[in-house]
Short mmCIF file of C-alpha atoms and ligand atoms in Angstrom, two decimals:
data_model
loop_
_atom_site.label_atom_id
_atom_site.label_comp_id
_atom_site.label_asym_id
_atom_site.label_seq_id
_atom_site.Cartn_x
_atom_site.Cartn_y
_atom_site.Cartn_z
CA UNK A 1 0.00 0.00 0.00
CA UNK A 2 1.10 3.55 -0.78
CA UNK A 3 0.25 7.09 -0.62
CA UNK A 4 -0.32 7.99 -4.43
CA UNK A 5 -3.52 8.85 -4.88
CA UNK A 6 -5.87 10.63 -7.29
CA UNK A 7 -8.43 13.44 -5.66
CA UNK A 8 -10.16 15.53 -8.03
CA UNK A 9 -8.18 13.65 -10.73
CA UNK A 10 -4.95 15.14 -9.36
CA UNK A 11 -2.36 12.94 -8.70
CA UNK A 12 -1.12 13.26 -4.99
CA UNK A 13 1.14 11.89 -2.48
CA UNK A 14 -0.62 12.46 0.19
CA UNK A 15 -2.06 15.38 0.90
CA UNK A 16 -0.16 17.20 -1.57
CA UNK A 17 -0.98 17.54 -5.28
CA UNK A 18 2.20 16.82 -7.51
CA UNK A 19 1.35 19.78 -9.37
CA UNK A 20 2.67 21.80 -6.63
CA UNK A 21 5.70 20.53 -6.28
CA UNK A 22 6.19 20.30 -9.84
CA UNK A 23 5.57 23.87 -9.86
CA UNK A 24 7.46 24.86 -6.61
CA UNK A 25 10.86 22.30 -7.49
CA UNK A 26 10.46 21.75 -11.36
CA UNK A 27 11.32 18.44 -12.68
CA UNK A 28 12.77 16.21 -12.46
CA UNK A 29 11.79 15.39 -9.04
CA UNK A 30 11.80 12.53 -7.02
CA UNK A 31 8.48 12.53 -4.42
CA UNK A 32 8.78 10.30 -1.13
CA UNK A 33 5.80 9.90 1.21
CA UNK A 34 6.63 9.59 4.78
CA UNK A 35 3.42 7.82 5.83
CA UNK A 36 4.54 4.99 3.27
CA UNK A 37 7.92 4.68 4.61
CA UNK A 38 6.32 4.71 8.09
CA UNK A 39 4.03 2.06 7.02
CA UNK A 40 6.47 -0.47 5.69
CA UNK A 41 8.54 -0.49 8.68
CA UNK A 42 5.42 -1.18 11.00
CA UNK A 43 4.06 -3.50 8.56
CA UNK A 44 7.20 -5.48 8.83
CA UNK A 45 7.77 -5.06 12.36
CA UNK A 46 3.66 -6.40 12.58
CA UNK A 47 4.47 -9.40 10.48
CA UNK A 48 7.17 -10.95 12.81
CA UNK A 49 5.32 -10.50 15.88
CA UNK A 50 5.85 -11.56 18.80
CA UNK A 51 9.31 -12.05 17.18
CA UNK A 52 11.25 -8.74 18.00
CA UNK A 53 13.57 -8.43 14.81
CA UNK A 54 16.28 -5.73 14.31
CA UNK A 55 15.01 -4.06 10.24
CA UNK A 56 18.18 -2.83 9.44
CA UNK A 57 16.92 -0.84 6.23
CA UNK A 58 19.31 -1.34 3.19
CA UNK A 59 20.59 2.24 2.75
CA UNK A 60 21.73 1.48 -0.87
CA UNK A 61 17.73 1.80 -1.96
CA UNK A 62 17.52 5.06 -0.86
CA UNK A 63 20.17 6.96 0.95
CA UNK A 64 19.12 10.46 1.74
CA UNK A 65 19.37 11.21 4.98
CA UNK A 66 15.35 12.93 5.75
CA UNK A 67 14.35 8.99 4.61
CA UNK A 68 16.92 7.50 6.96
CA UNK A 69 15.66 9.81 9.96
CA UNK A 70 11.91 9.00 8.80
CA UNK A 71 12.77 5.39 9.33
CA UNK A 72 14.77 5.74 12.20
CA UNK A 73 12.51 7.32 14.16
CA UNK A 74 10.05 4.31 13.60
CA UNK A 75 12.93 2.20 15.16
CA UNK A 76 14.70 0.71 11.61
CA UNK A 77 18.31 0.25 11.70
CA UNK A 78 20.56 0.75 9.23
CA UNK A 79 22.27 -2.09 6.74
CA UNK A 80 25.03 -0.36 4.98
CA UNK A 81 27.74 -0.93 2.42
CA UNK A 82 30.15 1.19 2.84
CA UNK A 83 31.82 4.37 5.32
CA UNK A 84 29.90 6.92 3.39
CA UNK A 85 26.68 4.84 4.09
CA UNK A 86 27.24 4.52 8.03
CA UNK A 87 27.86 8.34 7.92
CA UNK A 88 24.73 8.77 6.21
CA UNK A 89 23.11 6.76 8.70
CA UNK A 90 24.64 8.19 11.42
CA UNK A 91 23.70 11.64 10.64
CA UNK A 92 20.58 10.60 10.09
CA UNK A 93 20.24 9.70 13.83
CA UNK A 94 20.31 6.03 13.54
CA UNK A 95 22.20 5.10 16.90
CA UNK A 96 25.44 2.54 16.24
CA UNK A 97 23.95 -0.36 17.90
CA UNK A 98 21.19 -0.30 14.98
CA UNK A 99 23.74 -0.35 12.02
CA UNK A 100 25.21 -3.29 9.81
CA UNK A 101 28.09 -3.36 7.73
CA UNK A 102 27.90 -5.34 4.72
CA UNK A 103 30.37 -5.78 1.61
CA UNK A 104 32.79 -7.78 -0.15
CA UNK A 105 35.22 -4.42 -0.66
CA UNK A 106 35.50 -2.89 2.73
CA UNK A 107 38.75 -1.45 2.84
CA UNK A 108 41.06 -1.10 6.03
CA UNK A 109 39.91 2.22 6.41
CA UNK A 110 36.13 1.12 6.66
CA UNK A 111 36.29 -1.43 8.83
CA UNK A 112 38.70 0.88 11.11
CA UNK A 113 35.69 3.26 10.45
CA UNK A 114 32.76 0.58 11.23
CA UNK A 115 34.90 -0.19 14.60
CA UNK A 116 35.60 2.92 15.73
CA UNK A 117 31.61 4.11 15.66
CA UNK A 118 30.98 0.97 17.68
CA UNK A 119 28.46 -0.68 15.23
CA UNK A 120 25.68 -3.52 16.01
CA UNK A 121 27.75 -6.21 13.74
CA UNK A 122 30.01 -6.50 10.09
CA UNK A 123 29.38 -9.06 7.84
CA UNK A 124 32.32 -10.81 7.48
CA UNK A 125 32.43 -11.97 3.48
CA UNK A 126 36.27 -14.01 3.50
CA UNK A 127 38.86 -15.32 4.72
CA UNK A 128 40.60 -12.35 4.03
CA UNK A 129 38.41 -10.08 5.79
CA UNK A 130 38.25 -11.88 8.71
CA UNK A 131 41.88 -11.21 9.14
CA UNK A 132 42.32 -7.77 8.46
CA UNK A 133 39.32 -7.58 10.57
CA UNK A 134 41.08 -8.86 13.69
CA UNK A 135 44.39 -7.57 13.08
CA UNK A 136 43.00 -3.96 12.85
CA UNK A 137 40.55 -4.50 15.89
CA UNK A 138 43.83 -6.01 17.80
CA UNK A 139 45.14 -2.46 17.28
CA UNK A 140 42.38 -0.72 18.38
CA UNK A 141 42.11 -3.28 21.38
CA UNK A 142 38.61 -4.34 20.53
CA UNK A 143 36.69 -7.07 19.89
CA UNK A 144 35.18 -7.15 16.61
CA UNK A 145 30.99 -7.77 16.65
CA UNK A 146 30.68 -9.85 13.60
CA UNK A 147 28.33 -12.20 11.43
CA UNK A 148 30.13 -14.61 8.72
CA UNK A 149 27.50 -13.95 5.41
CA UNK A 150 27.11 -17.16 3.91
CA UNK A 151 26.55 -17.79 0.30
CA UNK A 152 24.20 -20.73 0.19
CA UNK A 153 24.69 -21.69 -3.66
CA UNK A 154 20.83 -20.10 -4.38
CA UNK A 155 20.64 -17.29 -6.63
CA UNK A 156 17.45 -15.36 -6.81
CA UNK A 157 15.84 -12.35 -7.82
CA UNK A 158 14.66 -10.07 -10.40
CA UNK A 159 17.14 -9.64 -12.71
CA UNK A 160 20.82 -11.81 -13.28
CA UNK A 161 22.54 -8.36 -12.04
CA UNK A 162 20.63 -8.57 -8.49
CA UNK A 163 21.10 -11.57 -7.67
CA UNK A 164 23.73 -12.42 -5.15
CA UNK A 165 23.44 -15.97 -3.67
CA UNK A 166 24.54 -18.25 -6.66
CA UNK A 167 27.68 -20.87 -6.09
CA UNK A 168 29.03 -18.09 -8.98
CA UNK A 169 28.55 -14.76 -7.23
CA UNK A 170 31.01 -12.54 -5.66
CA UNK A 171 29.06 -12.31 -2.08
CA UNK A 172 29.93 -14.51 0.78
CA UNK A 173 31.58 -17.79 2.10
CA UNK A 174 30.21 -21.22 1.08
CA UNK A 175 28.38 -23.04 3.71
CA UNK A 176 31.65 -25.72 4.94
CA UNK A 177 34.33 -22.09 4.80
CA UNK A 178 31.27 -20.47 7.20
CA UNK A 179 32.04 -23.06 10.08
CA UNK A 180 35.61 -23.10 9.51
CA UNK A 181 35.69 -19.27 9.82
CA UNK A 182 33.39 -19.23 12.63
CA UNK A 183 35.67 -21.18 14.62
CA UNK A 184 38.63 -19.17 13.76
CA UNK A 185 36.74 -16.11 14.84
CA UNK A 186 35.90 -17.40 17.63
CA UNK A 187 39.42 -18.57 18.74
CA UNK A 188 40.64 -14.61 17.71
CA UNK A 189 41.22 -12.64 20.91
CA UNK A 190 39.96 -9.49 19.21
CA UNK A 191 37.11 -10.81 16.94
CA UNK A 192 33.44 -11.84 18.45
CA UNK A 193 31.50 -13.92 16.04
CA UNK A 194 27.81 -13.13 17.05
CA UNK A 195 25.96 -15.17 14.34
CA UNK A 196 25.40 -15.76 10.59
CA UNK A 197 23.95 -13.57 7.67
CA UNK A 198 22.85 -14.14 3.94
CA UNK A 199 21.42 -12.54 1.34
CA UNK A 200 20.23 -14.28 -2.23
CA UNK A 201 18.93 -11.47 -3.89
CA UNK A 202 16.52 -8.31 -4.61
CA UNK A 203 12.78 -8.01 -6.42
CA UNK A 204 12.82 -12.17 -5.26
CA UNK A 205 8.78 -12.74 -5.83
CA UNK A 206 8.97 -16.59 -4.52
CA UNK A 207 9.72 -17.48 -0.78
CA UNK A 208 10.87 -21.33 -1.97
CA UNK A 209 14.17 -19.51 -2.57
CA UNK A 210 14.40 -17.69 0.47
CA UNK A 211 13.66 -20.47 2.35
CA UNK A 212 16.27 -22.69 1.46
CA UNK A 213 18.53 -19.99 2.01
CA UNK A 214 16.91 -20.13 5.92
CA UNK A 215 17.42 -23.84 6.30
CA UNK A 216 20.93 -23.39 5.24
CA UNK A 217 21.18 -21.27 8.07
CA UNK A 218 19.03 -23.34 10.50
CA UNK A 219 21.57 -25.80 9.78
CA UNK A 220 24.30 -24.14 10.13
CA UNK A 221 23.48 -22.83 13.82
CA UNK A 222 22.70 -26.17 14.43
CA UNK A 223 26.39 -27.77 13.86
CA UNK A 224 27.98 -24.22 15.41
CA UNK A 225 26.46 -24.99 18.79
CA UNK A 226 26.88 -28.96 18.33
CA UNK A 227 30.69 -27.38 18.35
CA UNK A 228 29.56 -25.48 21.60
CA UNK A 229 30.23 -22.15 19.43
CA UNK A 230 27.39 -19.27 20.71
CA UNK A 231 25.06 -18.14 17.79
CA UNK A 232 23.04 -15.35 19.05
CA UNK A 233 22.05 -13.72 15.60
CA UNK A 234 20.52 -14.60 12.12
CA UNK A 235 20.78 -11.97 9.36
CA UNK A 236 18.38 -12.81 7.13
CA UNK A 237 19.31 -10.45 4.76
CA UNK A 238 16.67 -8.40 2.20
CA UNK A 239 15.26 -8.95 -1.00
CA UNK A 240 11.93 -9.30 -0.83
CA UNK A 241 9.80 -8.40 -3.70
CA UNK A 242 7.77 -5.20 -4.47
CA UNK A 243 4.55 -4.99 -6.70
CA UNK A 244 5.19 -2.86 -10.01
CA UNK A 245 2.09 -3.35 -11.44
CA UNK A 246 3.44 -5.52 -14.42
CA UNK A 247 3.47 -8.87 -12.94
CA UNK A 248 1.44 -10.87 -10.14
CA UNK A 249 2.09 -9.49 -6.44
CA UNK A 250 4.95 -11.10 -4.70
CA UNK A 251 4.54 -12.88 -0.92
CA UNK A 252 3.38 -10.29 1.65
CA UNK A 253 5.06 -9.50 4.39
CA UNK A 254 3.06 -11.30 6.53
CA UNK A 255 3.50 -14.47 4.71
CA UNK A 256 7.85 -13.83 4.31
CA UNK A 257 7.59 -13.50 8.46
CA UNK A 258 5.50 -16.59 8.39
CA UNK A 259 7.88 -18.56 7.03
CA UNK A 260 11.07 -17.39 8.68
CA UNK A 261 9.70 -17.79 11.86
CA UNK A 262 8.53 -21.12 10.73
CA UNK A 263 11.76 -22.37 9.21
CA UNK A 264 13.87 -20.99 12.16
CA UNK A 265 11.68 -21.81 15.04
CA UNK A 266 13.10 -22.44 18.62
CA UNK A 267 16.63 -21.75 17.53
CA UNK A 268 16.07 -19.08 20.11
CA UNK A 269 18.15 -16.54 18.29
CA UNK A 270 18.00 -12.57 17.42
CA UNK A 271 16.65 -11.92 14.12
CA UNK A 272 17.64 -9.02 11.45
CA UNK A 273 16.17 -8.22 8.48
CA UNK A 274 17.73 -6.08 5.71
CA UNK A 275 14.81 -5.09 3.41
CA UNK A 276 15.33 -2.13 1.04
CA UNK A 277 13.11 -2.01 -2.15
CA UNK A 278 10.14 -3.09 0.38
CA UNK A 279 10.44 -0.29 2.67
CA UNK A 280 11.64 2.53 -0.03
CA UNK A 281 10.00 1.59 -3.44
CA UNK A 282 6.36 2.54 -3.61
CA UNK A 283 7.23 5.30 -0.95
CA UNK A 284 8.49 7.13 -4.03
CA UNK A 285 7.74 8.40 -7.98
CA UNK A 286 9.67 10.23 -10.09
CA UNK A 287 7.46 13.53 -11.36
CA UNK A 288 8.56 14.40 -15.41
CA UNK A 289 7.49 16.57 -17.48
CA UNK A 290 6.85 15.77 -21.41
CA UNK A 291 9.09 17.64 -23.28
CA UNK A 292 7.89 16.63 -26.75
CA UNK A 293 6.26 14.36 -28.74
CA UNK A 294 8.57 12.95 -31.39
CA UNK A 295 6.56 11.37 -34.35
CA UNK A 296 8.31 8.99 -36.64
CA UNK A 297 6.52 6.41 -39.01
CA UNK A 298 4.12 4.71 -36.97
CA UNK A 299 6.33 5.01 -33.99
CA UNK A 300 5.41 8.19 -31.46
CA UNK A 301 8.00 8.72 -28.40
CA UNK A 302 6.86 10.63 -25.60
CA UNK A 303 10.16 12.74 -25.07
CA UNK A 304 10.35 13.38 -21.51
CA UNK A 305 12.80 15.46 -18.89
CA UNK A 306 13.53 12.40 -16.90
CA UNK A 307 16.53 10.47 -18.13
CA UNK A 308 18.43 7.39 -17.49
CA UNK A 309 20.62 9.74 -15.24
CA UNK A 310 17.50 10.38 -13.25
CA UNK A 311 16.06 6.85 -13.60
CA UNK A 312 18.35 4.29 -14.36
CA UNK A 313 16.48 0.56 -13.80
CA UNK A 314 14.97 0.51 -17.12
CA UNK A 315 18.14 0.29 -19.15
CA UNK A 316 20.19 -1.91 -16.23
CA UNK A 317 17.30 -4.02 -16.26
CA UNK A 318 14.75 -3.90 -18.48
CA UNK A 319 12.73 -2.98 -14.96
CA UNK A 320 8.86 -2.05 -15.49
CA UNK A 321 8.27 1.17 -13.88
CA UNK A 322 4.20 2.30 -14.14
CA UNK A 323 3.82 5.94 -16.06
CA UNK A 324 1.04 7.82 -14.24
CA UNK A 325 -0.57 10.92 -15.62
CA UNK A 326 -0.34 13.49 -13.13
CA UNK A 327 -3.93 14.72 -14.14
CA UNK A 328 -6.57 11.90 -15.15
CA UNK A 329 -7.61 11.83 -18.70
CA UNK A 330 -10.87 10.53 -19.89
CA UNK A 331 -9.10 9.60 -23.58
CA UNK A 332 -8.49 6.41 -25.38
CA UNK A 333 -4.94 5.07 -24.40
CA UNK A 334 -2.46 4.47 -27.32
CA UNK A 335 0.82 3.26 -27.22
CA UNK A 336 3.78 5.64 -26.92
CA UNK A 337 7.67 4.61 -26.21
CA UNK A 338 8.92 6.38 -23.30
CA UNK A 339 11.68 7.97 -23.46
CA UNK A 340 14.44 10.91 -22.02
CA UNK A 341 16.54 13.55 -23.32
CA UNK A 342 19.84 11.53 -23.03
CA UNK A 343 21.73 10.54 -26.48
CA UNK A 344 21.82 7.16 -26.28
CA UNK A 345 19.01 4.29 -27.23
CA UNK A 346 19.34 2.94 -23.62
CA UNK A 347 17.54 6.13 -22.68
CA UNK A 348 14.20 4.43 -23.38
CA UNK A 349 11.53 3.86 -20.31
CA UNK A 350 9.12 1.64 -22.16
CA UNK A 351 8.24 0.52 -25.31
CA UNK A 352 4.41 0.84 -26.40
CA UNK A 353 3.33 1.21 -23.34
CA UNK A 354 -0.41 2.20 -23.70
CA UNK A 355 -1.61 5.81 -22.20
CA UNK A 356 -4.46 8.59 -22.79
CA UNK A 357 -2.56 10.91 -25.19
CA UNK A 358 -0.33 13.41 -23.69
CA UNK A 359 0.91 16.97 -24.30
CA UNK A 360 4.16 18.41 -24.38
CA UNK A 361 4.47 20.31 -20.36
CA UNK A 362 1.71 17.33 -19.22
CA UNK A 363 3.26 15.94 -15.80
CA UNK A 364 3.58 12.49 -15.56
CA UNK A 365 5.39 10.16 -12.82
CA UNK A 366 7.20 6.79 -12.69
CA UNK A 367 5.73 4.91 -9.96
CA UNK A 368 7.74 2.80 -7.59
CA UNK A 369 10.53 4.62 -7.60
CA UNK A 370 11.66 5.21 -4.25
CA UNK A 371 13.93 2.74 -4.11
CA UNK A 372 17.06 2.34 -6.11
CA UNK A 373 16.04 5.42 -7.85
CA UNK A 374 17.55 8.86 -6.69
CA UNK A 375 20.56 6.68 -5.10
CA UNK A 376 21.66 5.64 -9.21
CA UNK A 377 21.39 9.04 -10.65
CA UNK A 378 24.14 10.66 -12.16
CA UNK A 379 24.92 14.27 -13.93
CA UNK A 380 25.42 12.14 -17.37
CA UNK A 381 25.10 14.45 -20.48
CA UNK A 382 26.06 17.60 -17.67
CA UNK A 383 22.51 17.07 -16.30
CA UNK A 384 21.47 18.57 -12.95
CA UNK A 385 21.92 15.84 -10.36
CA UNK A 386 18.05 15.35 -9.64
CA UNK A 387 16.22 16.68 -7.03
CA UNK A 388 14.39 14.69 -3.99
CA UNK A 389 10.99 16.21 -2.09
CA UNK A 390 9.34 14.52 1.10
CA UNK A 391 5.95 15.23 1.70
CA UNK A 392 4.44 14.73 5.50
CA UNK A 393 0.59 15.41 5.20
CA UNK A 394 -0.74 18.09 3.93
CA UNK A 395 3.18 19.26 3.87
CA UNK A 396 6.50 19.19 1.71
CA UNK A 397 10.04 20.28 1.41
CA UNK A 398 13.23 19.91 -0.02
CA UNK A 399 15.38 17.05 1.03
CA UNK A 400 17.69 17.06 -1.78
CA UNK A 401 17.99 20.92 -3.63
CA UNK A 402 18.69 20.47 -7.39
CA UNK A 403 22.35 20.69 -7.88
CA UNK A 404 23.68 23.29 -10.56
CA UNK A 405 25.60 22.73 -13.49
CA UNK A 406 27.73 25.51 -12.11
CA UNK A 407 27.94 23.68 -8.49
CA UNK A 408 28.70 21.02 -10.34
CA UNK A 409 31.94 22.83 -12.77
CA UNK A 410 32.78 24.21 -9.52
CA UNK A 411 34.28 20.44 -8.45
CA UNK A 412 36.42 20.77 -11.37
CA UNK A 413 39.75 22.29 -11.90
CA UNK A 414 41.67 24.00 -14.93
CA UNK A 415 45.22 23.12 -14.24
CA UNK A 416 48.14 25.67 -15.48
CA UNK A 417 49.41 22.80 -17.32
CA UNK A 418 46.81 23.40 -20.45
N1 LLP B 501 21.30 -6.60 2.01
C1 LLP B 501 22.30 -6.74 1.14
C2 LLP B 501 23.57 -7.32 1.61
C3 LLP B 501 22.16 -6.33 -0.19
O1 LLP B 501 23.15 -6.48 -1.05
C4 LLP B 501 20.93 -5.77 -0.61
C5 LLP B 501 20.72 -5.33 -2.00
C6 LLP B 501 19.90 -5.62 0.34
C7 LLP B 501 20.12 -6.06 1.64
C8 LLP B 501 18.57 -5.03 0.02
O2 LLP B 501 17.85 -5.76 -0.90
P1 LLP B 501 16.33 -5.40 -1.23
O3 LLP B 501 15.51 -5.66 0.01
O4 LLP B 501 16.28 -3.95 -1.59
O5 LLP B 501 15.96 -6.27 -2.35
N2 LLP B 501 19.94 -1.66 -7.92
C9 LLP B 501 19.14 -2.86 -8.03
C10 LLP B 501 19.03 -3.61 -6.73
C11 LLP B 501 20.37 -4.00 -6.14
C12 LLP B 501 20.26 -4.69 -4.82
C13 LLP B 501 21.60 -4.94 -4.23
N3 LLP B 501 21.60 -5.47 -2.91
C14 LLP B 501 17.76 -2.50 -8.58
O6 LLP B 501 17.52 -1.33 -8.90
O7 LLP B 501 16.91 -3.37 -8.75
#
């Protein structure tokens, strides 16, 4: 459920029409609705009851730091991937003891970072990790909170390019390494293995997967503590699957919760959860503007503001993202490719997708686009880096101002050597 609504044929996130913010912002514009964000995270929270878990939101969907206070203050962690993320997070009010580290590629410096801010737990994704882990917590004098992320050989997800629990993917330790590592962690004066973590995959619209990748970690607890090694903590990772309106509705919630609880039952362990698209993606849209329509043949592209630099999950992925017409139109849909300014093919939304006839200035906005959406924008083609609104009520303001093209030059430098 979301906050997108139309009243008086106005499209409106909550209590605000999109008009007005087109009008007060321009556009591009990305549009988040608090009460959605709030939502997800009590929906969540709802679905494991009685079973307190720790919803570490995945930063990476959407990292600006009014959505990471929003979600804070409804008790969400924070499941991060890097030193600029736990900043983010950190700024945003999300207390330490909330935040995950997660990564193949931390760096000496982040995990020096990640220590030094006294974090909740790392995942741990080698061999190699592990030791520069404890060496660099053995100069610090600490002991290192950590979870070894297991890659359970299932792959999952939406598209090849999110998924991240295949036998062939770069993320994690294979089941037999996990207990090995476990035990060496646990033998390390300066390294304190709390538990286990995985994650298969994103937009994952079957549990089947999912839960495999639970009874791989069921099992694994199980021989750790046969070994009389302490697992307090299962990371179940994120990945759960959002509706976008182009293919039946993935598992709820409630039914995801179901079955972990199910599949990890009297283990008598501390859950986390790292969902990102659920909490973030249908909390946001992406307002455009048409710029033109472009008639060629029997071909008619609806020329828009929004780009691929705005937008980019339809050319990485062939994702579906909805096109809503900011006012209702009575008129017979046709089908229009939907495209942006930037010169390249991949700039292309949708392909006949059918809608009532628009006019060049019409607003228009991608649905489900909170997630993944403002974090993979770029200033390709010397494009503004997009703005980002949140709306609270019958309220808005900026959480992101448009950054100039002069702000932007301003980075750059013209060295004396030209
Ligand atoms: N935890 C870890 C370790 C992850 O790598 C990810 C996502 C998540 C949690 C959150 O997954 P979610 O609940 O959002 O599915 N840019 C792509 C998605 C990449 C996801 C990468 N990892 C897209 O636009 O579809």
């Amino acid at each position: 459920m979301n906050h997108f609504d139309y009243r008086d044929g106005a499209l409106h996130c909550e209590g605000v029409a999109l008009a007005a913010i087109a009008a007060a912002v321009g556009t591009p514009v990305y549009v988040y609705s608090t009460a959605t964000l709030e939502r997800h995270v009590q929906v969540m929270r709802e679905a494991f009851q009685p079973t307190p878990v720790l919803i570490a939101f995945a930063v990476k969907a959407n990292a600006n730091i009014a959505v990471l206070a929003t979600l804070a203050k409804q008790g969400a962690g924070a499941d991060t991937v890097s030193a600029g993320e736990i900043q983010r997070a950190l700024k945003a009010g999300v207390p330490p003891e909330r935040i995950i580290f997660s990564g193949v590629g931390k760096t000496d410096d982040e995990l020096e970072f990640a220590l030094a801010q006294g974090i909740h737990q790392i995942n741990v994704e080698s061999a190699q990790e592990l030791e520069r882990l404890g060496e660099i917590a053995g100069r610090r004098g600490a002991r290192a909170a950590l979870a070894i992320r297991v890659n359970p050989a299932i792959g999952a997800g939406g598209h090849q390019k999110i998924s991240t629990g295949g036998a062939d993917a770069k993320f994690g330790v294979s089941a037999a390494d996990a207990l090995a590592l476990y035990a060496r962690a646990h033998a390390h004066p300066h390294l304190d293995p709390k538990g286990l973590a995985v994650h298969i995959g994103s937009q994952i619209r079957d549990l089947a997967p999912l839960q495999s990748a639970f009874k791989t970690l069921r099992t694994l607890t199980e021989k750790l503590r046969a070994q009389g090694l302490n697992v307090a903590r299962l990371d179940l990772g994120g990945g759960l699957g959002v509706p976008y309106f182009n293919e039946p509705d993935p598992p709820s919630p409630a039914a995801y919760a179901a079955m972990a609880k199910e599949t990890l039952g009297g283990l008598d362990v501390d859950l986390a959860i790292e969902p990102g698209r659920l909490i973030a993606a249908n909390a946001g849209v992406l307002v455009t503007r048409v710029i033109r329509i472009q008639a060629r043949d029997d071909r008619r592209f609806l020329v828009l503001d929004a780009g691929m630099s705005d937008l980019i999950r339809p050319a990485m992925y062939d994702a579906f993202h909805d096109l809503r017409p900011v006012r209702l139109s009575q008129a017979a849909p046709e089908p229009f490719d939907l495209v942006g300014p930037i010169c390249e093919t991949g700039d292309t939304f949708a392909r006949g997708r059918m809608l009532a006839p628009l006019q060049p200035g019409d607003l228009c906005a991608f649905m489900t686009a909170g997630a993944y959406g403002a974090v993979m924008a770029s200033t390709y083609n010397a494009r503004p880096l997009v703005p980002e609104v949140l709306v609270r009520g019958a309220r808005f303001d900026i959480v992101r101002r448009r950054v100039s093209v002069d702000e932007q030059i301003a980075l750059e430098a013209l060295p004396d050597f030209i």
